[in-house]
Short mmCIF file of C-alpha atoms in Angstrom, two decimals:
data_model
loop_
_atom_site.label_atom_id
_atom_site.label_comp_id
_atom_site.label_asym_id
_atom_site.label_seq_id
_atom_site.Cartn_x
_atom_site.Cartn_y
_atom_site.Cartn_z
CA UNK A 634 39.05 -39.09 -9.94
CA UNK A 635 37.77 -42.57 -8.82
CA UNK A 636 35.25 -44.39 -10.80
CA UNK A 637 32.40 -43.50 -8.57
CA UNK A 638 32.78 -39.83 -8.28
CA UNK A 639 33.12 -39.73 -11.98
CA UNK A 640 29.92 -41.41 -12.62
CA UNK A 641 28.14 -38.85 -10.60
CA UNK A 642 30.20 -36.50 -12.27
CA UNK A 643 29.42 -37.23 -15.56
CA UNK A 644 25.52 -37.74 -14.51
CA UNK A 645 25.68 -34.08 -12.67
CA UNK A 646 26.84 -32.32 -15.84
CA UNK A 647 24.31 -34.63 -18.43
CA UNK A 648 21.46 -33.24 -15.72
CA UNK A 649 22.82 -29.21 -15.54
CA UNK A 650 22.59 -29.62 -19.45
CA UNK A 651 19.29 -30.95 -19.56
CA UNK A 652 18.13 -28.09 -17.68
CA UNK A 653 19.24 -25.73 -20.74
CA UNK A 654 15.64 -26.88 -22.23
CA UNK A 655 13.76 -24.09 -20.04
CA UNK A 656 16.69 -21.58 -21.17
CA UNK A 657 16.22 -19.50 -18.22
CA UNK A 658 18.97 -17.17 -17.05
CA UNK A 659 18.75 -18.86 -13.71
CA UNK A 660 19.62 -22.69 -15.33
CA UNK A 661 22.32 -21.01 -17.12
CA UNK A 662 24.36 -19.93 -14.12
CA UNK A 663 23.54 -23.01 -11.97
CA UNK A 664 25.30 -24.94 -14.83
CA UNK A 665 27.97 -22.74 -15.04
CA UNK A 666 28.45 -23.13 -10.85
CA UNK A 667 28.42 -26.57 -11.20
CA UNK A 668 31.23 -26.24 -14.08
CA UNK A 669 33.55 -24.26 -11.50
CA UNK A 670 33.36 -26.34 -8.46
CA UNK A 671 34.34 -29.91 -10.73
CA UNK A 672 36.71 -27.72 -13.13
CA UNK A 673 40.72 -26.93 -12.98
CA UNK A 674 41.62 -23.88 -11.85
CA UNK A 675 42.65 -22.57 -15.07
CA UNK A 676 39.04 -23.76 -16.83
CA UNK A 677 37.52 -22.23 -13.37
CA UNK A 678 38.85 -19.06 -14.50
CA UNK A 679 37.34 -19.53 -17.95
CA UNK A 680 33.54 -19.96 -16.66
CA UNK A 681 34.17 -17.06 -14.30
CA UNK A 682 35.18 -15.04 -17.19
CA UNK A 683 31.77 -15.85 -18.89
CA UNK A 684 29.26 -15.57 -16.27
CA UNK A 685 30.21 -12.19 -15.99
CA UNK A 686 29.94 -11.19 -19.37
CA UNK A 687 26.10 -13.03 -19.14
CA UNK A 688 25.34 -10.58 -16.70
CA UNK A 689 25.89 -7.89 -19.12
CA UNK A 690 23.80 -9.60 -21.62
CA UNK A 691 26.60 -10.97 -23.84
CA UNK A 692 26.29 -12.46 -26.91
CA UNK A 693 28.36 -15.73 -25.58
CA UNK A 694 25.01 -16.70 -23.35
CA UNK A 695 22.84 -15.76 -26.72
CA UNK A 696 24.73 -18.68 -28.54
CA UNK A 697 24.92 -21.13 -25.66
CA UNK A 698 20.93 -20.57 -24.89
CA UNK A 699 20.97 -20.64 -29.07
CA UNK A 700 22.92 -24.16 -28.71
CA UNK A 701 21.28 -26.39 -26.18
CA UNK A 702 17.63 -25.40 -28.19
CA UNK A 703 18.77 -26.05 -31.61
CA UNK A 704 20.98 -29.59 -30.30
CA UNK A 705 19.39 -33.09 -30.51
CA UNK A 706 19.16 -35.17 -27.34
CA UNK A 707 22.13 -37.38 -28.93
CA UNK A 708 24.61 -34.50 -30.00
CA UNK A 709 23.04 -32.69 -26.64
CA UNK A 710 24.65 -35.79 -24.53
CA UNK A 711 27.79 -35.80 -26.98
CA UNK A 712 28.70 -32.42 -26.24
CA UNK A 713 28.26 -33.05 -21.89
CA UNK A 714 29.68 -36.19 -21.85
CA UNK A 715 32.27 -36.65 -24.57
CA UNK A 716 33.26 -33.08 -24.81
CA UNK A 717 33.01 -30.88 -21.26
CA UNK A 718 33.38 -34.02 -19.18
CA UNK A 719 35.84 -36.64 -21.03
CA UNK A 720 37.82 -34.34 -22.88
CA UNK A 721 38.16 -31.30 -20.35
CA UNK A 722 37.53 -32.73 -17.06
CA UNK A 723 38.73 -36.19 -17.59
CA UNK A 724 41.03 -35.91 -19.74
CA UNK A 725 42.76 -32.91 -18.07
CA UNK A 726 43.38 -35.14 -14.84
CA UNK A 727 44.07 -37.70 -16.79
CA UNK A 728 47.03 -35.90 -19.21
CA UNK A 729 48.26 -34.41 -15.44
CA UNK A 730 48.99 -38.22 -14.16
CA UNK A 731 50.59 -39.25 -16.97
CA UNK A 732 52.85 -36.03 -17.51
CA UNK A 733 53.81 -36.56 -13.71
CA UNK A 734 54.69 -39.89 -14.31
CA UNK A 735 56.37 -39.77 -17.57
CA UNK A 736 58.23 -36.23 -17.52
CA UNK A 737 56.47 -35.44 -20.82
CA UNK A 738 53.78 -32.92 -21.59
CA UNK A 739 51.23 -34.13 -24.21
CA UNK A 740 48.75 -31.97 -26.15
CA UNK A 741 45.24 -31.65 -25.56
CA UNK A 742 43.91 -32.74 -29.32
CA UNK A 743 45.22 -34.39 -32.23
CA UNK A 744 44.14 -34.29 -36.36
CA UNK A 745 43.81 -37.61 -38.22
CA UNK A 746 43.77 -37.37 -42.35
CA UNK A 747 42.86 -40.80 -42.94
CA UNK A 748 42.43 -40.22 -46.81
CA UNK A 749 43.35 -37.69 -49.47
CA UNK A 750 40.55 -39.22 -51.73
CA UNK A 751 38.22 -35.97 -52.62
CA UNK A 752 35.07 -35.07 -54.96
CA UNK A 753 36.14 -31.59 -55.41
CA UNK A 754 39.96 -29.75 -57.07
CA UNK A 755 39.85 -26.59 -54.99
CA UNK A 756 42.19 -24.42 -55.72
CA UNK A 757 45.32 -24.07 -53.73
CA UNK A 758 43.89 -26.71 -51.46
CA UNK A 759 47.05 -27.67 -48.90
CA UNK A 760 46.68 -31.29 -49.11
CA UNK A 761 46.54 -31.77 -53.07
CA UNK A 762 49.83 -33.44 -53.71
CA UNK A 763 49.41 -35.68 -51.17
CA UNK A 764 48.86 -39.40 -52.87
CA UNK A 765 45.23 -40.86 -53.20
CA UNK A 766 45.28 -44.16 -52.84
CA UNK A 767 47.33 -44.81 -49.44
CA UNK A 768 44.40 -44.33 -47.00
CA UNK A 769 44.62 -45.49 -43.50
CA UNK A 770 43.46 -48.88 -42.71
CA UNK A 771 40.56 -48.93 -39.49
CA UNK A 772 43.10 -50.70 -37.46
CA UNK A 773 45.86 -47.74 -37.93
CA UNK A 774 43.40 -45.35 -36.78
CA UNK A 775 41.55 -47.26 -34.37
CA UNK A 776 44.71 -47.82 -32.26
CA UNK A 777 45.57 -44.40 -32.31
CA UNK A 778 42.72 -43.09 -31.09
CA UNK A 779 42.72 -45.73 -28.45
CA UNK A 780 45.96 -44.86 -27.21
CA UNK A 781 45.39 -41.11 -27.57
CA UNK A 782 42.69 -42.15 -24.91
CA UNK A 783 45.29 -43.72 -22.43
CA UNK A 784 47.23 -40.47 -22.52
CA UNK A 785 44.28 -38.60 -21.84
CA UNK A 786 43.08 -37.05 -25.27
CA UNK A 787 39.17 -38.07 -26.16
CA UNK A 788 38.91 -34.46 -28.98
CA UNK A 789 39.94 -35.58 -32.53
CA UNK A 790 39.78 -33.44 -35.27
CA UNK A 791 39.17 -35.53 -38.80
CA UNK A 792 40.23 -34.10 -42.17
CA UNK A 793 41.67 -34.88 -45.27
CA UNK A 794 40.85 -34.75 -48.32
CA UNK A 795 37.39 -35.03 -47.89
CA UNK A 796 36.32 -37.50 -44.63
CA UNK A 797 33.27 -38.61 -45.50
CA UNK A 798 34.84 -40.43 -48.40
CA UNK A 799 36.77 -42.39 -46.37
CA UNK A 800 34.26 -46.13 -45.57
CA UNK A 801 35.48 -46.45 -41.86
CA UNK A 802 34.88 -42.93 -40.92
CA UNK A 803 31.08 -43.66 -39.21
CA UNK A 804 32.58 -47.11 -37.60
CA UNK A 805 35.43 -45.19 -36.00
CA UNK A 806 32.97 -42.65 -34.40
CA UNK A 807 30.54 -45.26 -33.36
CA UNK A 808 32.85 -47.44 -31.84
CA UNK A 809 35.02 -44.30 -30.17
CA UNK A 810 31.35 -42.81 -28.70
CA UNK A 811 33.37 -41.72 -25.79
CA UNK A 812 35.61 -39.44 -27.73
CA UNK A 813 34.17 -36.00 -29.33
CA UNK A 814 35.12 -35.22 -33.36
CA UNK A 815 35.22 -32.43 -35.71
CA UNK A 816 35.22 -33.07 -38.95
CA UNK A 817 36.70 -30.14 -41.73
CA UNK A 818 34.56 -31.13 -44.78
CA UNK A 819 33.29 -29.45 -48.23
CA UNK A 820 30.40 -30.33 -47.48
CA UNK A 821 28.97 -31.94 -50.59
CA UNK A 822 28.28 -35.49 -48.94
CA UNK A 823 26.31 -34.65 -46.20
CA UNK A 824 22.90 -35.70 -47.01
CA UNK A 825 19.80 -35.97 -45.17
CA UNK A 826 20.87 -39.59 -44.86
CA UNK A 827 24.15 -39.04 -43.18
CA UNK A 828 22.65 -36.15 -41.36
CA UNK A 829 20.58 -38.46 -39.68
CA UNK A 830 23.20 -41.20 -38.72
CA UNK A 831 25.48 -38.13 -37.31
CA UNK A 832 22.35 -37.05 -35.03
CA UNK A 833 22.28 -40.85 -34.10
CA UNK A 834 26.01 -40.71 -32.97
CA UNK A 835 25.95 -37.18 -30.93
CA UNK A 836 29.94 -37.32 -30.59
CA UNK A 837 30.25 -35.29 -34.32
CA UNK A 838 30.19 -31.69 -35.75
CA UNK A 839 30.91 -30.92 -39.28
CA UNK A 840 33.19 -27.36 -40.11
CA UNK A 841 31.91 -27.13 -43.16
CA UNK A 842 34.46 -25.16 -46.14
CA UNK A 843 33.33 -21.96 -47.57
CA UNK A 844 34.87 -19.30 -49.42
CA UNK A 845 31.94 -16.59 -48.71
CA UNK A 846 29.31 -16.51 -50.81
CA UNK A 847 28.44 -18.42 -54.29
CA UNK A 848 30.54 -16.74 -55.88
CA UNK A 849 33.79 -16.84 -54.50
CA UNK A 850 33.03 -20.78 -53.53
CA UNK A 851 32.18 -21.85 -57.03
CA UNK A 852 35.24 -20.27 -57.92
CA UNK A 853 37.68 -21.86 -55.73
CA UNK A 854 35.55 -24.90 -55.06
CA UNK A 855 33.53 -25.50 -58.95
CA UNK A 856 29.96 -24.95 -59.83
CA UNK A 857 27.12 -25.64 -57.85
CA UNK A 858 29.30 -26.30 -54.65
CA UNK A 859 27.35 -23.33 -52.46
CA UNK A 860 24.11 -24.72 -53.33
CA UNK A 861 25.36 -27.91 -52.09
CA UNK A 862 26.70 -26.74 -48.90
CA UNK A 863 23.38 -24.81 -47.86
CA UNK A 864 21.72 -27.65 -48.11
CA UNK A 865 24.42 -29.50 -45.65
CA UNK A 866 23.49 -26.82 -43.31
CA UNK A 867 19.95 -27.43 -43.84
CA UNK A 868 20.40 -31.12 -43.12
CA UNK A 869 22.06 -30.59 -40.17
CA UNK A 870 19.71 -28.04 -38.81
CA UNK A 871 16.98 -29.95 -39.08
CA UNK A 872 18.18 -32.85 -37.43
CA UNK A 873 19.93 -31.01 -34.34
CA UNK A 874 23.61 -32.05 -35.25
CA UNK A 875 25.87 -28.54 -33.89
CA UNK A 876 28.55 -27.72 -37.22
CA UNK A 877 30.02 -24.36 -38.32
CA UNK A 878 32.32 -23.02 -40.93
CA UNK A 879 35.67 -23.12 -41.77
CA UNK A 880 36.71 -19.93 -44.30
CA UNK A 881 40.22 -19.09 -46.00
CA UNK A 882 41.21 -15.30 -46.23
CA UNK A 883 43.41 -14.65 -49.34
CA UNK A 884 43.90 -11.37 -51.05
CA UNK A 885 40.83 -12.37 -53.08
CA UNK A 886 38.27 -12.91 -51.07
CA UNK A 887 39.38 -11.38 -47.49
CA UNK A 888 37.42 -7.76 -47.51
CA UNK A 889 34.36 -9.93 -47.97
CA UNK A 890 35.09 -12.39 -45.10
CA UNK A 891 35.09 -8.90 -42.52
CA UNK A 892 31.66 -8.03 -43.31
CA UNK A 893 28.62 -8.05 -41.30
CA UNK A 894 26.64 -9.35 -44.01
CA UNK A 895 29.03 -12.71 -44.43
CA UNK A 896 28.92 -14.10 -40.70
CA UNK A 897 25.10 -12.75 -40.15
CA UNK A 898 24.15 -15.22 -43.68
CA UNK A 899 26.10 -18.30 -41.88
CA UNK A 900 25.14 -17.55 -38.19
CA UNK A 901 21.50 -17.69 -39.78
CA UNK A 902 22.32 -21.04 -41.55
CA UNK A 903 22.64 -22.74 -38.16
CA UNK A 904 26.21 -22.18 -37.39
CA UNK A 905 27.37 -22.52 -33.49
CA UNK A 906 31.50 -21.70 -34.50
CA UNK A 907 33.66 -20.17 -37.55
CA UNK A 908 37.73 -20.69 -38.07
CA UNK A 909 39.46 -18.94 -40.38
CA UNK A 910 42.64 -20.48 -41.47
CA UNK A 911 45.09 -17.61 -43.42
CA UNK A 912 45.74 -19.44 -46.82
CA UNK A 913 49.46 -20.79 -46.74
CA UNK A 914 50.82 -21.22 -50.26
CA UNK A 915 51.29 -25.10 -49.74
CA UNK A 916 50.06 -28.15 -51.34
CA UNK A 917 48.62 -28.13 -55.16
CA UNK A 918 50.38 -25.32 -57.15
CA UNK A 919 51.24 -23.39 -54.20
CA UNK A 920 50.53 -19.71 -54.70
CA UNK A 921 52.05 -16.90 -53.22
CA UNK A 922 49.54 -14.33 -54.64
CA UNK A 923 46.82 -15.91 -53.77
CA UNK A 924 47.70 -14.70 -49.49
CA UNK A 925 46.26 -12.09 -47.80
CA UNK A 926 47.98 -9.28 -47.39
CA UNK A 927 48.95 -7.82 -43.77
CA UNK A 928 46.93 -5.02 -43.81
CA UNK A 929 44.31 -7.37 -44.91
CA UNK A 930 44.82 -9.81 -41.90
CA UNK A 931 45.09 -6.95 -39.33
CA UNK A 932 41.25 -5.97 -40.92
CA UNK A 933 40.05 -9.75 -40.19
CA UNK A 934 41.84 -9.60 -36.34
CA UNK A 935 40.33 -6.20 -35.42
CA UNK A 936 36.96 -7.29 -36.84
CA UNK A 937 36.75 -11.02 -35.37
CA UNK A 938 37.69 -8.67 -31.79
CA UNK A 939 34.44 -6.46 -32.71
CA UNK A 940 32.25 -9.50 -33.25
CA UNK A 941 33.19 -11.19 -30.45
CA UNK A 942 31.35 -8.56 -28.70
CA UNK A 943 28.22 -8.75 -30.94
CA UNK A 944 27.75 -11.58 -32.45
CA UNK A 945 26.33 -15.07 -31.00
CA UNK A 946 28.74 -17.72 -32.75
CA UNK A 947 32.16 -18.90 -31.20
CA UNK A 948 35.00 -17.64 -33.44
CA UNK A 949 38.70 -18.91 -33.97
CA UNK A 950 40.99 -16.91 -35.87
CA UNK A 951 44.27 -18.74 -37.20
CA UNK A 952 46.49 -17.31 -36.59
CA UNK A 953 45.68 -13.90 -34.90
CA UNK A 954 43.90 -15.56 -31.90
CA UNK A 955 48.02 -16.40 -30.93
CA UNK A 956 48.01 -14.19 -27.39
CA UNK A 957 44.85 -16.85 -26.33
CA UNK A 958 46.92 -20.39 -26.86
CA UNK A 959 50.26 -19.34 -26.02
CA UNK A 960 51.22 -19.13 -30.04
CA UNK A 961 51.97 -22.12 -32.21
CA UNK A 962 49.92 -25.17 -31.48
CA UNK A 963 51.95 -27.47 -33.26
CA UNK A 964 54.67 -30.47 -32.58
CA UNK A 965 52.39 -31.91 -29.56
CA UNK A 966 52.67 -29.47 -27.27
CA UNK A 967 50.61 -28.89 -24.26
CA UNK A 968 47.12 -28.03 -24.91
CA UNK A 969 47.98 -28.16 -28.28
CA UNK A 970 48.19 -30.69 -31.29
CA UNK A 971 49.89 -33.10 -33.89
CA UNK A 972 48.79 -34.29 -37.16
CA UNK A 973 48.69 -37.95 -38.62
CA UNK A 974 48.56 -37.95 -42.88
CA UNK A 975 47.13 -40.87 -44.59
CA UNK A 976 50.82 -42.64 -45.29
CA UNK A 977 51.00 -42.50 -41.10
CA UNK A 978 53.40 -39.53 -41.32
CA UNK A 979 53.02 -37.55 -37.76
CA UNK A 980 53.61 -33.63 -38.93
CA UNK A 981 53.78 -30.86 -36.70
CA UNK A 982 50.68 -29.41 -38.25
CA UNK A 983 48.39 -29.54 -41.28
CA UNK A 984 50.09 -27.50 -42.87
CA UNK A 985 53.62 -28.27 -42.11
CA UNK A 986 54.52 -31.13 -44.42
CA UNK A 987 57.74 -32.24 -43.09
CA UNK A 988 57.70 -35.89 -40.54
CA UNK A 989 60.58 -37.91 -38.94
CA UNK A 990 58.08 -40.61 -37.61
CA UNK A 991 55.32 -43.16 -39.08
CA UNK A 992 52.46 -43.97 -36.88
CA UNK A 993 52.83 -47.45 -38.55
CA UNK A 994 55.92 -47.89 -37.06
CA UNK A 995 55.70 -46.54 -33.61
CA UNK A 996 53.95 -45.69 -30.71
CA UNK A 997 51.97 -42.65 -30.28
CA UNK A 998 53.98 -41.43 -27.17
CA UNK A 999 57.52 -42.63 -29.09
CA UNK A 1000 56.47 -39.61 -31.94
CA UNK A 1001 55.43 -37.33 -29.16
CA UNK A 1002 58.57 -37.01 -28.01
CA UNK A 1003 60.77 -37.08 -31.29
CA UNK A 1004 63.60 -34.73 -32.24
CA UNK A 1005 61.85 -33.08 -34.73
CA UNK A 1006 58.81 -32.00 -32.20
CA UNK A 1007 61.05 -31.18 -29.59
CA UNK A 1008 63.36 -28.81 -31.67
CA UNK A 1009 60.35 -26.67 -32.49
CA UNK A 1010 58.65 -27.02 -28.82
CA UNK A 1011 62.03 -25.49 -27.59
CA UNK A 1012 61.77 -22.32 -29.79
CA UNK A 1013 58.36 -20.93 -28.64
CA UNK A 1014 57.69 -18.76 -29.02
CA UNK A 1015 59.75 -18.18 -32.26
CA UNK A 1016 59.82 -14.70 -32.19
CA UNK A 1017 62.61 -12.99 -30.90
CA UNK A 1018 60.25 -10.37 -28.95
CA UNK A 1019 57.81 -13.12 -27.73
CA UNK A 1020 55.25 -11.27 -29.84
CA UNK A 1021 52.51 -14.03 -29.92
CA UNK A 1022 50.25 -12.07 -33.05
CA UNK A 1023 53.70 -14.12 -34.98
CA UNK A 1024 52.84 -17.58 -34.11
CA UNK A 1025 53.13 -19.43 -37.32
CA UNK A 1026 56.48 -21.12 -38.01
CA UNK A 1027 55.78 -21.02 -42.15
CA UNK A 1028 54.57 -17.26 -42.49
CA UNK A 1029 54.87 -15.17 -39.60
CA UNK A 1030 58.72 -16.78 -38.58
CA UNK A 1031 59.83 -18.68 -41.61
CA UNK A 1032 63.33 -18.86 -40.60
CA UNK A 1033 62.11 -21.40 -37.74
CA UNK A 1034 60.57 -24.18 -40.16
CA UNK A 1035 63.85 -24.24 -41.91
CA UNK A 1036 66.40 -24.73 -39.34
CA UNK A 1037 63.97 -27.30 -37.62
CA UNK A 1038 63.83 -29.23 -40.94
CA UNK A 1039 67.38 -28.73 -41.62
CA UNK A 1040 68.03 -29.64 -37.86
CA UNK A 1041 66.30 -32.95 -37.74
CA UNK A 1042 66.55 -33.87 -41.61
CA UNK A 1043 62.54 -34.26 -41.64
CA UNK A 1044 61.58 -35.21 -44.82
CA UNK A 1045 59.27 -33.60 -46.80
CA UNK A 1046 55.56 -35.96 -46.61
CA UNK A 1047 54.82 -35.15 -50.44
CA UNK A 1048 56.53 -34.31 -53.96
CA UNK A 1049 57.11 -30.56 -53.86
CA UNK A 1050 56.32 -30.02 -49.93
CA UNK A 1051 60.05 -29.02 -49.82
CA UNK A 1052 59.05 -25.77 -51.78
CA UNK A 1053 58.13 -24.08 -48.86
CA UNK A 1054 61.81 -24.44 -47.54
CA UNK A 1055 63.91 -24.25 -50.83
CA UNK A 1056 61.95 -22.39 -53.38
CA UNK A 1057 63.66 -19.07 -53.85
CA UNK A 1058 60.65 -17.35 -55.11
CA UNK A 1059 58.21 -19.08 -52.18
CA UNK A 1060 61.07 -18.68 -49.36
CA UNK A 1061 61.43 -14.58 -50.59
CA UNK A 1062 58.03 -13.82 -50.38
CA UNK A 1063 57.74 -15.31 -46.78
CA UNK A 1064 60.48 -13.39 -46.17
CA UNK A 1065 59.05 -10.20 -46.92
CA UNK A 1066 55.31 -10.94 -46.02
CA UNK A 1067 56.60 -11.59 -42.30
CA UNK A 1068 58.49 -8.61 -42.06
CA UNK A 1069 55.72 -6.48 -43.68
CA UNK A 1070 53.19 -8.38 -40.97
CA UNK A 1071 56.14 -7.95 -37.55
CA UNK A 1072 55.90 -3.96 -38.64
CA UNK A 1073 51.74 -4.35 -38.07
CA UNK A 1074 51.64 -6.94 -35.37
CA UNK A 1075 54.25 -5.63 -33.27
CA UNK A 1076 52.26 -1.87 -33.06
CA UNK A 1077 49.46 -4.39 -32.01
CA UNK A 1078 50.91 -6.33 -29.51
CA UNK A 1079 52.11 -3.49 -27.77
CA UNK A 1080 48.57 -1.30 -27.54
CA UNK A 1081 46.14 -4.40 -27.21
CA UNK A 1082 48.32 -6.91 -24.99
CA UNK A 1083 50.51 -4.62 -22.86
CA UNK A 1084 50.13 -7.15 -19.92
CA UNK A 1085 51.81 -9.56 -21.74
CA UNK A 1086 54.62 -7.99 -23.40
CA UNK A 1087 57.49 -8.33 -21.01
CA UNK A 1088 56.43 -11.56 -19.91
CA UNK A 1089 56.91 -12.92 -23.19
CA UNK A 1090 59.64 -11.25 -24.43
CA UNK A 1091 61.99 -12.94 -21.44
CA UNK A 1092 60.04 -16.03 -22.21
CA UNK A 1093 61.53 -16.07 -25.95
CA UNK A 1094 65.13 -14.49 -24.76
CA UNK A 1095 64.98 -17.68 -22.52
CA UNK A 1096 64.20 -20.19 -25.07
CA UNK A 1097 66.82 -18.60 -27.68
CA UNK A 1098 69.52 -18.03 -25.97
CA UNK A 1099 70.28 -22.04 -26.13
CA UNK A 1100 69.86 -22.37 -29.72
#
C-alpha cells in the first residue's frame, strides 16, 4: 500500500466513521462496505459476518451505534485511525511483507508490564512476586514499541501492576499516537483529571478490574475499591474515552459473574467490552482453591454464547473463546501475542512466568524467534485431539508448560514462579482439574464445533508426531 493510497485510505475510513453521528442503519452498512472492499479476505469475511446479523437486528449493531455516540472526537479518530486502519489494515500488509521476507510469522499484539509498583494487595493477583522497584526505563519501552511498529504491530496492551503508576505511561502514548493501547487497570487512579488527558490522546481504553459487585471486589481488592471504580467509569463516560471490564471467575465468585444482573449493571456503567480471565493459581500465594471449577467454567462459556446473542457489549472469554483464535495465543504466534515484564523478561504470556530472553539485551525479532517460543508454537494445539475448548498450556494441558520449560531450561521470571511446574500439590491439582475439564470440553467440542473436529484433530496428530 503506497503512501498515497493510504492517505486516502486512512481519510475514507476517518469520514465512514464520522458518518456514525446520524446513526442511521443506512451509514452503518456504507461503513461496513467500505470496510470490505479495503479489508483482507479473512477480515472481509468478518464484516460480512456482521452485516448480516444487523439485518436481523443484532445486538452487535446496538453496541457499535451505542459506541460511535458515546466516543469523543479524539478516541472517535483513535479507534479509525490507530485501531481499524494502522493496526488491521496496515499493519496486516505490513506483518505479510515482512513474514515473506523473513520466513517468520509474527503476532498481531504484544503486552508491556512496565512496572509491578501497585496501590492495591489483591488477592491471588498473578503478578505479586514480581519485584517493585525494577521498572522499565522510557527508552526500553519506547524502542520496543518502535520496532514492534517496523514489524507491523501498532495494538499494545499495557499492564502491570498497576499502569498508571508508572510516570512515562502518558509520554509513551502521546508520543506513539499512531499506535492503539489497552490498559488492564484497578481502576483507582483514574480521575477526572486523567480522564480528561486520555480523551485528549484518543489512542487509549482502560479494562478496568472487577470482581462483581462491592462485595466480592472489596474482598479481593480492600475497602472502598468498588466505589472507586464506579467513579472511573463515571469519569470516563463523561468525557467519551471507550473502556470495559476485565473480571476473574474463581469458585467464589463465578455463579455471580453468569448473571444477567452482573453484565446489565456494567453495560449500564458505560462499558463497550468485558474479558474474563479464569484465575490461574500463580503469582502471590498461589491458590489452588481459589479456581473455578469445570462445571463452573462450562456455566460462564454457555452463558457468554447466550449473551452474545442479547446483549450489546463485545465479550472475550479466556479461555473458552479457544475455537475463535486457533487456541493458545501465546509465544508470538501469528495473530497472537508475547509479553515483556518489568526486568525485560519476554514470557510467553502473562501468566506464564518462565523467559529465555531480555528485551534489554536483544532485539525484538531475535526473542520472536527463540527456542523457548518456538518449542511451544510447534505443539499447537497441545491437545492430543486438537480440541481447541483446551487451549491453555498451565490448566487445560499442563504437561505442555513443563516439557517446554524443561526443554529450553527457561527460567522461572520470579521467586516461586517455578511452583507451577514443581509443586506437587499445585502440579496434582492441574492434573486433575484438566482431566475433570477434557471430560466437559470434549462433549462440547464435539456438539457445538462439529465442523472443526477432524480438521483439528489431524492438525494436532501432525504437530505431535515430531515431538
Amino acid at each position: 500500500m503506497n503512501a498515497i493510497m493510504e492517505f486516502f485510505t486512512k481519510q475514507s475510513i476517518k469520514h465512514g466513521m464520522r458518518t456514525f453521528s446520524r446513526l442511521s442503519d443506512k451509514n452503518l452498512m456504507r461503513v461496513a462496505n467500505l470496510g470490505k472492499k479495503i479489508a483482507r479476505e479473512r477480515e472481509a469475511k468478518i464484516i460480512s459476518n456482521l452485516t448480516e446479523k444487523w439485518g436481523q437486528d443484532h445486538p452487535s449493531a446496538i453496541l457499535i451505534k451505542k459506541l460511535f455516540k458515546g466516543l469523543s472526537k479524539n478516541c472517535l479518530d483513535g479507534v479509525s485511525k490507530n485501531l481499524i486502519f494502522n493496526a488491521f489494515i496496515l499493519g496486516g500488509k505490513k506483518r505479510e511483507k515482512v513474514e515473506k521476507e523473513t520466513g517468520t510469522l509474527y503476532p498481531f499484539f504484544m503486552v508491556v508490564s512496565p512496572t509491578m509498583r501497585c496501590n492495591l494487595r489483591c488477592i491471588g493477583c498473578y503478578a505479586g512476586e514480581y519485584t517493585q522497584k525494577d521498572d522499565l526505563d522510557f527508552e526500553t519501552v519506547d524502542r520496543v514499541i518502535e520496532e514492534a511498529k517496523s514489524l507491523g504491530m501498532y495494538f499494545f496492551t499495557i499492564t502491570g501492576g498497576e499502569p498508571y503508576s508508572w510516570s512515562y505511561l502518558l509520554k509513551i502514548f502521546e508520543k506513539h499516537n499512531d499506535c492503539f493501547f489497552q490498559t488492564y487497570t484497578n481502576g483507582t487512579l483514574i480521575t477526572k483529571e486523567l480522564a480528561k488527558k486520555l480523551a485528549k490522546l484518543g489512542n487509549v481504553v482502560p479494562a478496568i478490574s472487577v470482581e462483581g459487585f462491592e462485595k466480592e471486589t472489596d474482598e479481593r481488592r480492600g475497602d472502598g475499591v468498588f466505589k472507586k471504580i464506579c467513579q472511573a467509569m463515571d469519569n470516563l463516560k463523561e468525557e467519551g474515552v471507550g473502556f470495559g471490564f476485565s473480571a476473574t471467575p474463581t469458585k467464589i465468585n463465578s455463579d455471580m459473574l453468569v448473571t444477567d444482573e452482573f453484565l446489565d449493571f456494567y453495560i449500564e456503567k458505560g462499558c463497550y467490552f468485558g474479558w474474563f480471565f479464569q484465575y490461574i493459581p500463580i503469582g502471590l500465594k498461589p491458590n489452588v482453591n481459589l479456581m473455578a471449577t469445570p462445571e463452573q467454567r462450562e456455566k460462564l462459556r454457555l452463558k457468554i454464547r447466550e449473551w452474545r446473542g442479547k446483549k450489546p457489549i463485545f465479550i472475550g472469554d479466556f479461555w473458552n473463546d479457544g475455537p475463535y483464535v486457533y487456541g493458545c495465543m501465546a509465544g508470538a504466534r501469528r495473530g497472537g501475542y508475547l509479553h515483556i515484564n518489568c526486568k525485560g523478561d519476554v514470557e510467553p504470556c502473562v501468566f506464564v512466568h518462565f523467559a529465555v530472553d531480555n528485551i534489554k539485551n536483544k532485539t525484538l525479532k531475535e526473542v520472536m524467534q527463540s527456542d523457548f517460543f518456538e518449542a511451544i508454537r510447534k505443539r499447537r494445539p497441545y491437545d492430543v485431539d486438537g480440541n481447541l475448548l483446551l487451549p491453555c498450556m498451565i490448566i487445560d494441558n499442563p504437561q505442555t508448560l513443563r516439557d517446554v520449560v524443561k526443554e529450553t531450561g527457561a527460567f522461572p521470571t520470579h521467586n516461586g514462579a517455578e511452583t507451577i511446574v514443581k509443586d506437587p500439590k499445585i502440579t496434582k491439582h492441574l492434573d486433575g482439574y484438566s482431566k475433570q475439564w477434557k471430560k466437559i470440553a470434549d462433549k462440547a467440542w464435539k456438539k457445538d464445533f462439529p465442523y472443526l473436529v477432524e480438521i483439528n484433530k489431524k492438525k494436532a496428530e501432525a504437530s505431535h508426531k515430531n515431538l
